[in-house]
Coordinates of C-alpha atoms in Angstrom, one line a residue:
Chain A
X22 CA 0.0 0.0 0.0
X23 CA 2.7 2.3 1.2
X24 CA 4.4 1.8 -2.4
X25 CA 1.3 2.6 -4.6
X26 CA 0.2 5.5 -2.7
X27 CA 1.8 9.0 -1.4
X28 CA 1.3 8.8 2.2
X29 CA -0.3 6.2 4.4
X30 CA -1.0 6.6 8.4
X31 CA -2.9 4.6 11.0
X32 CA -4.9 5.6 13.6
X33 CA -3.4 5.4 17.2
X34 CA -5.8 2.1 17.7
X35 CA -4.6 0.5 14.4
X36 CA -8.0 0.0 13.2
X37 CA -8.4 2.7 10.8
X38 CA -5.8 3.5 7.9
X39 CA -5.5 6.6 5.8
X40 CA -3.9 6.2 2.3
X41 CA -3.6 9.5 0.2
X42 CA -2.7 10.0 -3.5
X43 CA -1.6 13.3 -4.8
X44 CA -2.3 14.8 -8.6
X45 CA 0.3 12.7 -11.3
X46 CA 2.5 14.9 -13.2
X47 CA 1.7 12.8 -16.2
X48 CA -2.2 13.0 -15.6
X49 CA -4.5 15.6 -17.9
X50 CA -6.0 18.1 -17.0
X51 CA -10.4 17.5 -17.4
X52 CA -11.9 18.9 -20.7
X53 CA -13.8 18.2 -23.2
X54 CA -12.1 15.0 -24.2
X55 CA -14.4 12.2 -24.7
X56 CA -14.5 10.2 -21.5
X57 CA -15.9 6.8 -20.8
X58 CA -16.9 4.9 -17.8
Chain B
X11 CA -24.8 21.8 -38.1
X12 CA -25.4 18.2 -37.6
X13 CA -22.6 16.2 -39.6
X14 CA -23.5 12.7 -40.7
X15 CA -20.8 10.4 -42.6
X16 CA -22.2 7.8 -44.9
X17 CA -20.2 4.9 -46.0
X18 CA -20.9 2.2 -48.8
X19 CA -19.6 1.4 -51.4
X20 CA -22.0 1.2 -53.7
X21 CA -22.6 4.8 -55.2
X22 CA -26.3 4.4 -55.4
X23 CA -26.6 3.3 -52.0
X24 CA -24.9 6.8 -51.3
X25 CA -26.4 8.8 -52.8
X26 CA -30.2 7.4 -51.7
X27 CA -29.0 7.4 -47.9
X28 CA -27.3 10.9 -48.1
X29 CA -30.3 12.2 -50.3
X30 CA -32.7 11.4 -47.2
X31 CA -30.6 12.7 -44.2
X32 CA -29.9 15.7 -46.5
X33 CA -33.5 16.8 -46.8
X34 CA -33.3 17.2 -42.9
X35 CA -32.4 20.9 -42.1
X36 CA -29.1 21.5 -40.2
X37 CA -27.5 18.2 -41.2
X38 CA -24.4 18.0 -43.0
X39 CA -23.4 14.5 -45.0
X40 CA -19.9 13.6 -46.2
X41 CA -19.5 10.7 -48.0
X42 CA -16.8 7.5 -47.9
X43 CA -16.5 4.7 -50.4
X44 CA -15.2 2.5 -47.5
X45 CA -13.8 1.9 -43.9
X46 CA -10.5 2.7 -44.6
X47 CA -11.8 6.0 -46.4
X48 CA -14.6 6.7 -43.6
X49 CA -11.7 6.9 -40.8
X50 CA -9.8 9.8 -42.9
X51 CA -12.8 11.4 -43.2
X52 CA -13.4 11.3 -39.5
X53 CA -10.4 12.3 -38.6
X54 CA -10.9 15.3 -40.8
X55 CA -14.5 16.0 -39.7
X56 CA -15.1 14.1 -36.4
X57 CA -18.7 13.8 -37.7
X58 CA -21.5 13.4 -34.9
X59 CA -23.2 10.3 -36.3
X60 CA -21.6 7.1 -38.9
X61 CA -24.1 5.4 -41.3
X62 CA -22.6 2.7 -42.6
X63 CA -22.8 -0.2 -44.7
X64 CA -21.8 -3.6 -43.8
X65 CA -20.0 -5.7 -46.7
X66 CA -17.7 -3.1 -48.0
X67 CA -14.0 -4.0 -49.9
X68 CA -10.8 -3.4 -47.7
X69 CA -12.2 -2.2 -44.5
X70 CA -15.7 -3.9 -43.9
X71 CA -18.6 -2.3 -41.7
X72 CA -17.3 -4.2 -38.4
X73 CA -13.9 -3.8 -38.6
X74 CA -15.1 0.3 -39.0
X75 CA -17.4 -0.7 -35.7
X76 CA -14.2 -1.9 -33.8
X77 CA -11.7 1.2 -34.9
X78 CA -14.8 4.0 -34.2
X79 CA -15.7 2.4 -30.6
X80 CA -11.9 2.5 -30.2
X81 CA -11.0 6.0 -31.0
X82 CA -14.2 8.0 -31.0
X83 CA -16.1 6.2 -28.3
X84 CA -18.5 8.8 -28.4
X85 CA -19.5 9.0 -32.1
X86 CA -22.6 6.3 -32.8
X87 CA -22.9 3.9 -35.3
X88 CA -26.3 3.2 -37.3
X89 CA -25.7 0.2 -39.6
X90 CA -27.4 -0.2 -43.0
X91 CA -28.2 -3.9 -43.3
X92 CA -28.9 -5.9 -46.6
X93 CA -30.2 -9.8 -47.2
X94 CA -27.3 -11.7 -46.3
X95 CA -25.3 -9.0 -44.3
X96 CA -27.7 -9.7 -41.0
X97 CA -24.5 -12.3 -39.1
X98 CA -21.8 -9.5 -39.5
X99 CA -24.4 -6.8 -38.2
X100 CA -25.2 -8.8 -35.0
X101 CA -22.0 -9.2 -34.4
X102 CA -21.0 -4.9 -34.9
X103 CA -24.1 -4.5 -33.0
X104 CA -22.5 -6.4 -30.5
X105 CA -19.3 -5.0 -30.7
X106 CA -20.9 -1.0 -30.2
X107 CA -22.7 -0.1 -32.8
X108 CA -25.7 2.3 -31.8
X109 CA -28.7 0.7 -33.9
X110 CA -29.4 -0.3 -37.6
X111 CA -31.7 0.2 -40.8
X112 CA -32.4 -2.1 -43.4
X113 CA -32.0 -1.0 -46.4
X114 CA -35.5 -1.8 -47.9
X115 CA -36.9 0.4 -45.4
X116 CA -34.3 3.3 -45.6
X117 CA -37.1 6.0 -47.0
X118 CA -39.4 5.0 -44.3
X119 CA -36.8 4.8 -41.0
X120 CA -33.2 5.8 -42.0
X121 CA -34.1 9.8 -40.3
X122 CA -36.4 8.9 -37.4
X123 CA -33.5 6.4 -36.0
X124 CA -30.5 8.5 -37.0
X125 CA -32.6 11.8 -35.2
X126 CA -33.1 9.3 -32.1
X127 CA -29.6 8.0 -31.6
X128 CA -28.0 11.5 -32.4
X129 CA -30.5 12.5 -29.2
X130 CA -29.1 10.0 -27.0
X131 CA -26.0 10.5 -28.2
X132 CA -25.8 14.5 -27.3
X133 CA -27.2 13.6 -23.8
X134 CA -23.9 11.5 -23.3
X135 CA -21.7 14.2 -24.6
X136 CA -23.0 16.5 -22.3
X137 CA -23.2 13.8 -19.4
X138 CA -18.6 13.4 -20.2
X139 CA -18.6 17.2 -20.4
X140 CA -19.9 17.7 -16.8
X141 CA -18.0 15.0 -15.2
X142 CA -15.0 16.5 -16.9
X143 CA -16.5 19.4 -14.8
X144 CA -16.4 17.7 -11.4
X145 CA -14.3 19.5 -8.7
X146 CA -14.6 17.5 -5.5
X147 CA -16.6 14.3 -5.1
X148 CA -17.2 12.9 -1.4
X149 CA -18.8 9.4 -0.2
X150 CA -19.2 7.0 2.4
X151 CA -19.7 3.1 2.4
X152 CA -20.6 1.2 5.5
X153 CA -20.0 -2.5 4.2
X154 CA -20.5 -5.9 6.0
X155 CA -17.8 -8.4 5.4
X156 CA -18.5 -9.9 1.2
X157 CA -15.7 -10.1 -0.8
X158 CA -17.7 -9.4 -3.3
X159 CA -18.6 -5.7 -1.8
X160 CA -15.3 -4.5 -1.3
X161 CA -14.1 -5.5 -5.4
X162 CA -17.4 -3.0 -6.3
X163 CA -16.4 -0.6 -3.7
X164 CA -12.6 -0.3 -4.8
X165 CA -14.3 -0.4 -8.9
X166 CA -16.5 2.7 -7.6
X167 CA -13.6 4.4 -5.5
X168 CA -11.4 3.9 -8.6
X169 CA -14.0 5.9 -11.2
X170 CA -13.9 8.3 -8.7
X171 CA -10.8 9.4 -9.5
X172 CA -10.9 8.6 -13.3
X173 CA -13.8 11.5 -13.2
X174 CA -11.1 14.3 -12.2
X175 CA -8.3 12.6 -14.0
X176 CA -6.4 13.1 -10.9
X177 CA -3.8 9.7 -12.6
X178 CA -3.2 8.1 -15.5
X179 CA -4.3 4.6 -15.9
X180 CA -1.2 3.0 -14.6
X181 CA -1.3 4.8 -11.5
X182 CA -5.6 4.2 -11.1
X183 CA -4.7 0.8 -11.3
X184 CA -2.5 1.1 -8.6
X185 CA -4.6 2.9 -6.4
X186 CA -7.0 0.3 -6.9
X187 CA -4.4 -2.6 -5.7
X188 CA -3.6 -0.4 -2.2
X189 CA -7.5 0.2 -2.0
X190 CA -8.2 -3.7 -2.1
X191 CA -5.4 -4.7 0.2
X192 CA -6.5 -2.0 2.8
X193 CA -10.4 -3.2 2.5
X194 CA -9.6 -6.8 2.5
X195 CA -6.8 -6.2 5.6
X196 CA -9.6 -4.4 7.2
X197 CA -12.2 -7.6 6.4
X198 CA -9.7 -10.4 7.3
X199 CA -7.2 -9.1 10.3
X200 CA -9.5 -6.3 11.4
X201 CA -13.6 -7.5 11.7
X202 CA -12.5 -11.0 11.6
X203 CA -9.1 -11.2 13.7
X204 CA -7.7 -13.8 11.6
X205 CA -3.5 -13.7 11.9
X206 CA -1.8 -13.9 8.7
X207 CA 0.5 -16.0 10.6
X208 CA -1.9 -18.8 10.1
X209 CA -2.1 -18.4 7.0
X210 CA 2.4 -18.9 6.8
X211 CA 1.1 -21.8 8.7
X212 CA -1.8 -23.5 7.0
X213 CA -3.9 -21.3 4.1
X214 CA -6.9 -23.9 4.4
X215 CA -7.3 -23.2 8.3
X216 CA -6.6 -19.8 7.9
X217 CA -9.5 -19.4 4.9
X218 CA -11.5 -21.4 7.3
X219 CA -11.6 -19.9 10.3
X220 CA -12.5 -16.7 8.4
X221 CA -15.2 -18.7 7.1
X222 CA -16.4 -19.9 10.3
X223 CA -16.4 -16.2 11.9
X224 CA -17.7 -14.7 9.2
X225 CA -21.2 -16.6 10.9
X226 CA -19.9 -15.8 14.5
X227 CA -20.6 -12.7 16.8
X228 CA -18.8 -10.7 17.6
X229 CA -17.0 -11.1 13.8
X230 CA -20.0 -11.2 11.7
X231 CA -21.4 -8.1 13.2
X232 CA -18.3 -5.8 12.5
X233 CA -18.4 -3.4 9.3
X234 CA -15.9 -1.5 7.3
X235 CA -16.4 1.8 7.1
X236 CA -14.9 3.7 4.0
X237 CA -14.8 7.3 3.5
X238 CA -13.9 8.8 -0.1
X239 CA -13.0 12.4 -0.9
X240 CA -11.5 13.0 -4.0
X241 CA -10.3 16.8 -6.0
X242 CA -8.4 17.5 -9.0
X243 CA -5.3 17.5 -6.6
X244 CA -5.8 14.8 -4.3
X245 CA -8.1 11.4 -3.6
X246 CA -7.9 10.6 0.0
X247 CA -9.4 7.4 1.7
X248 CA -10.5 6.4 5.5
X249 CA -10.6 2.8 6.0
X250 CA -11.2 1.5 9.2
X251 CA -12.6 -1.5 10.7
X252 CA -14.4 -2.5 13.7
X253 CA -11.9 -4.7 15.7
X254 CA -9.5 -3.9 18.0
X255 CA -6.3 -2.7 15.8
X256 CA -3.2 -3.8 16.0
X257 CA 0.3 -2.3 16.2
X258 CA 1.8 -1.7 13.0
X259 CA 5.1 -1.4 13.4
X260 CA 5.1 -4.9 15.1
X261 CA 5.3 -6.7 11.3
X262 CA 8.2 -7.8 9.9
X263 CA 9.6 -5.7 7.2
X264 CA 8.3 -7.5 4.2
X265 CA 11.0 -6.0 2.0
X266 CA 13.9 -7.6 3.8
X267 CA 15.0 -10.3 2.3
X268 CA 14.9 -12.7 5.4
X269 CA 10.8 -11.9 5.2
X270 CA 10.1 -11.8 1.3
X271 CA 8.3 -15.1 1.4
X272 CA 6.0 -14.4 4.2
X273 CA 2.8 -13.3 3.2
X274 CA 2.5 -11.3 6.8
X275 CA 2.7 -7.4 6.9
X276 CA 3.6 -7.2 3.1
X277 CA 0.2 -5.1 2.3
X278 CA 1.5 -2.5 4.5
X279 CA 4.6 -1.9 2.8

């Protein structure tokens, strides 16, 4: 987990994990490109 | 202006086809002879709708189906269908294409279907332009312990941030791996408090004593709560379980040698 994301904490209990991933360089920005889901 | 693109090969075919979308006002037809010709002409024109014949020299009607949902995922595909073409129209109707016409009853249908799909089909452009639009999205999943809702859950999480194109597709994928580890830590060690030291020791007791306390209380009645909030910057996820934690810096570092065959702590790291 700690590899794929940006930051990754745990709670003091160590029930409860917080994974955070930050904007990619390489990512575009949103427009009007044709986007499917 | 409405821009239609009509490919077949047979000129008479053409022209009847074109003739009838023509007579509608504010559409625009351009022509191609063939597949082949029908992509250069969308990559000059990027027309709103593709009529299209099926049997075609070179580049037939399907293999156009396959390149158009490919590239222009957006641009619909009516197919013209003749006696003996019906086999290779299932199959592009299967592979995308929006609807079809036969061609004996072009005069009577060909404008009512092409004016319906070109409907649906502005309603999905301007459903992709607003979620290219989206600034923050925010959600909350309370989930009992199935396998099978934390795969949707990390499926949902991951469109979440394919909405904002906050990564590319490599790095969505990844997210998606560290989402599924997290959730299924959270199902296995957390609500169900089954060590992954039994599973170094035995994976068929260690699957089955999750099994078994998936039906037990206090396991079965646990939950795993997710929060999601997701910008154009940042994606940030809450997981947390209802057992009673554990200490993470007690696991072996997974990336020392000594450890790299244990499957214990590894989803951490």
């Amino acid at each position: 987990m700690r590899t794929f994301m940006d930051e990754l904490t745990f709670n003091d209990v160590g029930n409860e994990v917080t994974l955070v991933k930050y904007r990619s360089a390489s990512s575009t920005e949103p427009g009007d490109a044709e986007v499917t889901l | 202006m409405t821009t239609v693109l009509v490919v077949d090969d047979s000129a008479a075919d053409r022209r009847l086809a074109g003739g009838l979308l023509e007579r509608r006002d504010g559409w625009n037809v351009i022509y191609a002879v063939d597949g082949g010709d029908a992509i250069e002409q969308i990559e000059l024109h990027l027309p709103d709708a593709v009529l299209t014949d099926m049997q075609m020299p070179n580049v037939d009607g399907l293999a156009l189906v396959n390149r158009i949902k490919e590239e222009y995922p957006l641009v619909p595909v009516v197919l013209m269908t003749a006696k003996g073409s019906e086999e290779i129209a299932v199959r592009a109707l299967e592979a995308g294409a929006a609807s079809y016409v036969p061609k004996r009853t072009l005069a009577g249908d060909l404008v009512d279907t092409v004016e319906q799909i070109l409907a649906s089909s502005t309603d999905e452009r301007h459903h992709s332009r607003l979620l290219n639009r989206i600034q923050r999205q925010e959600c909350e999943f309370v989930l009992e312990n199935e396998l099978g809702l934390i795969r949707s859950a990390v499926q949902y999480l991951q469109e979440m941030i394919t909405q904002v194109r906050l990564c590319d597709e490599p790095e969505r994928l990844r997210v998606g791996v560290a989402l599924e580890e997290a959730l299924i830590n959270a199902f296995y060690h957390g609500n169900l408090k089954v060590s992954s030291k039994l599973r170094e020791q035995s994976h068929e007791e260690y699957y089955g004593l999750a099994k078994q306390r998936m039906l037990e209380a206090p396991y079965c009645d646990r939950r795993i709560h997710i929060q999601a909030g997701v910008t154009r910057e940042r994606a940030t996820y809450v997981i947390r379980d209802e057992g009673p934690g554990f200490d993470p810096a007690s696991l072996p570092n997974p990336t020392d040698p000594v450890n790299i065959d244990r499957p214990c702590g590894r989803a951490y790291f």
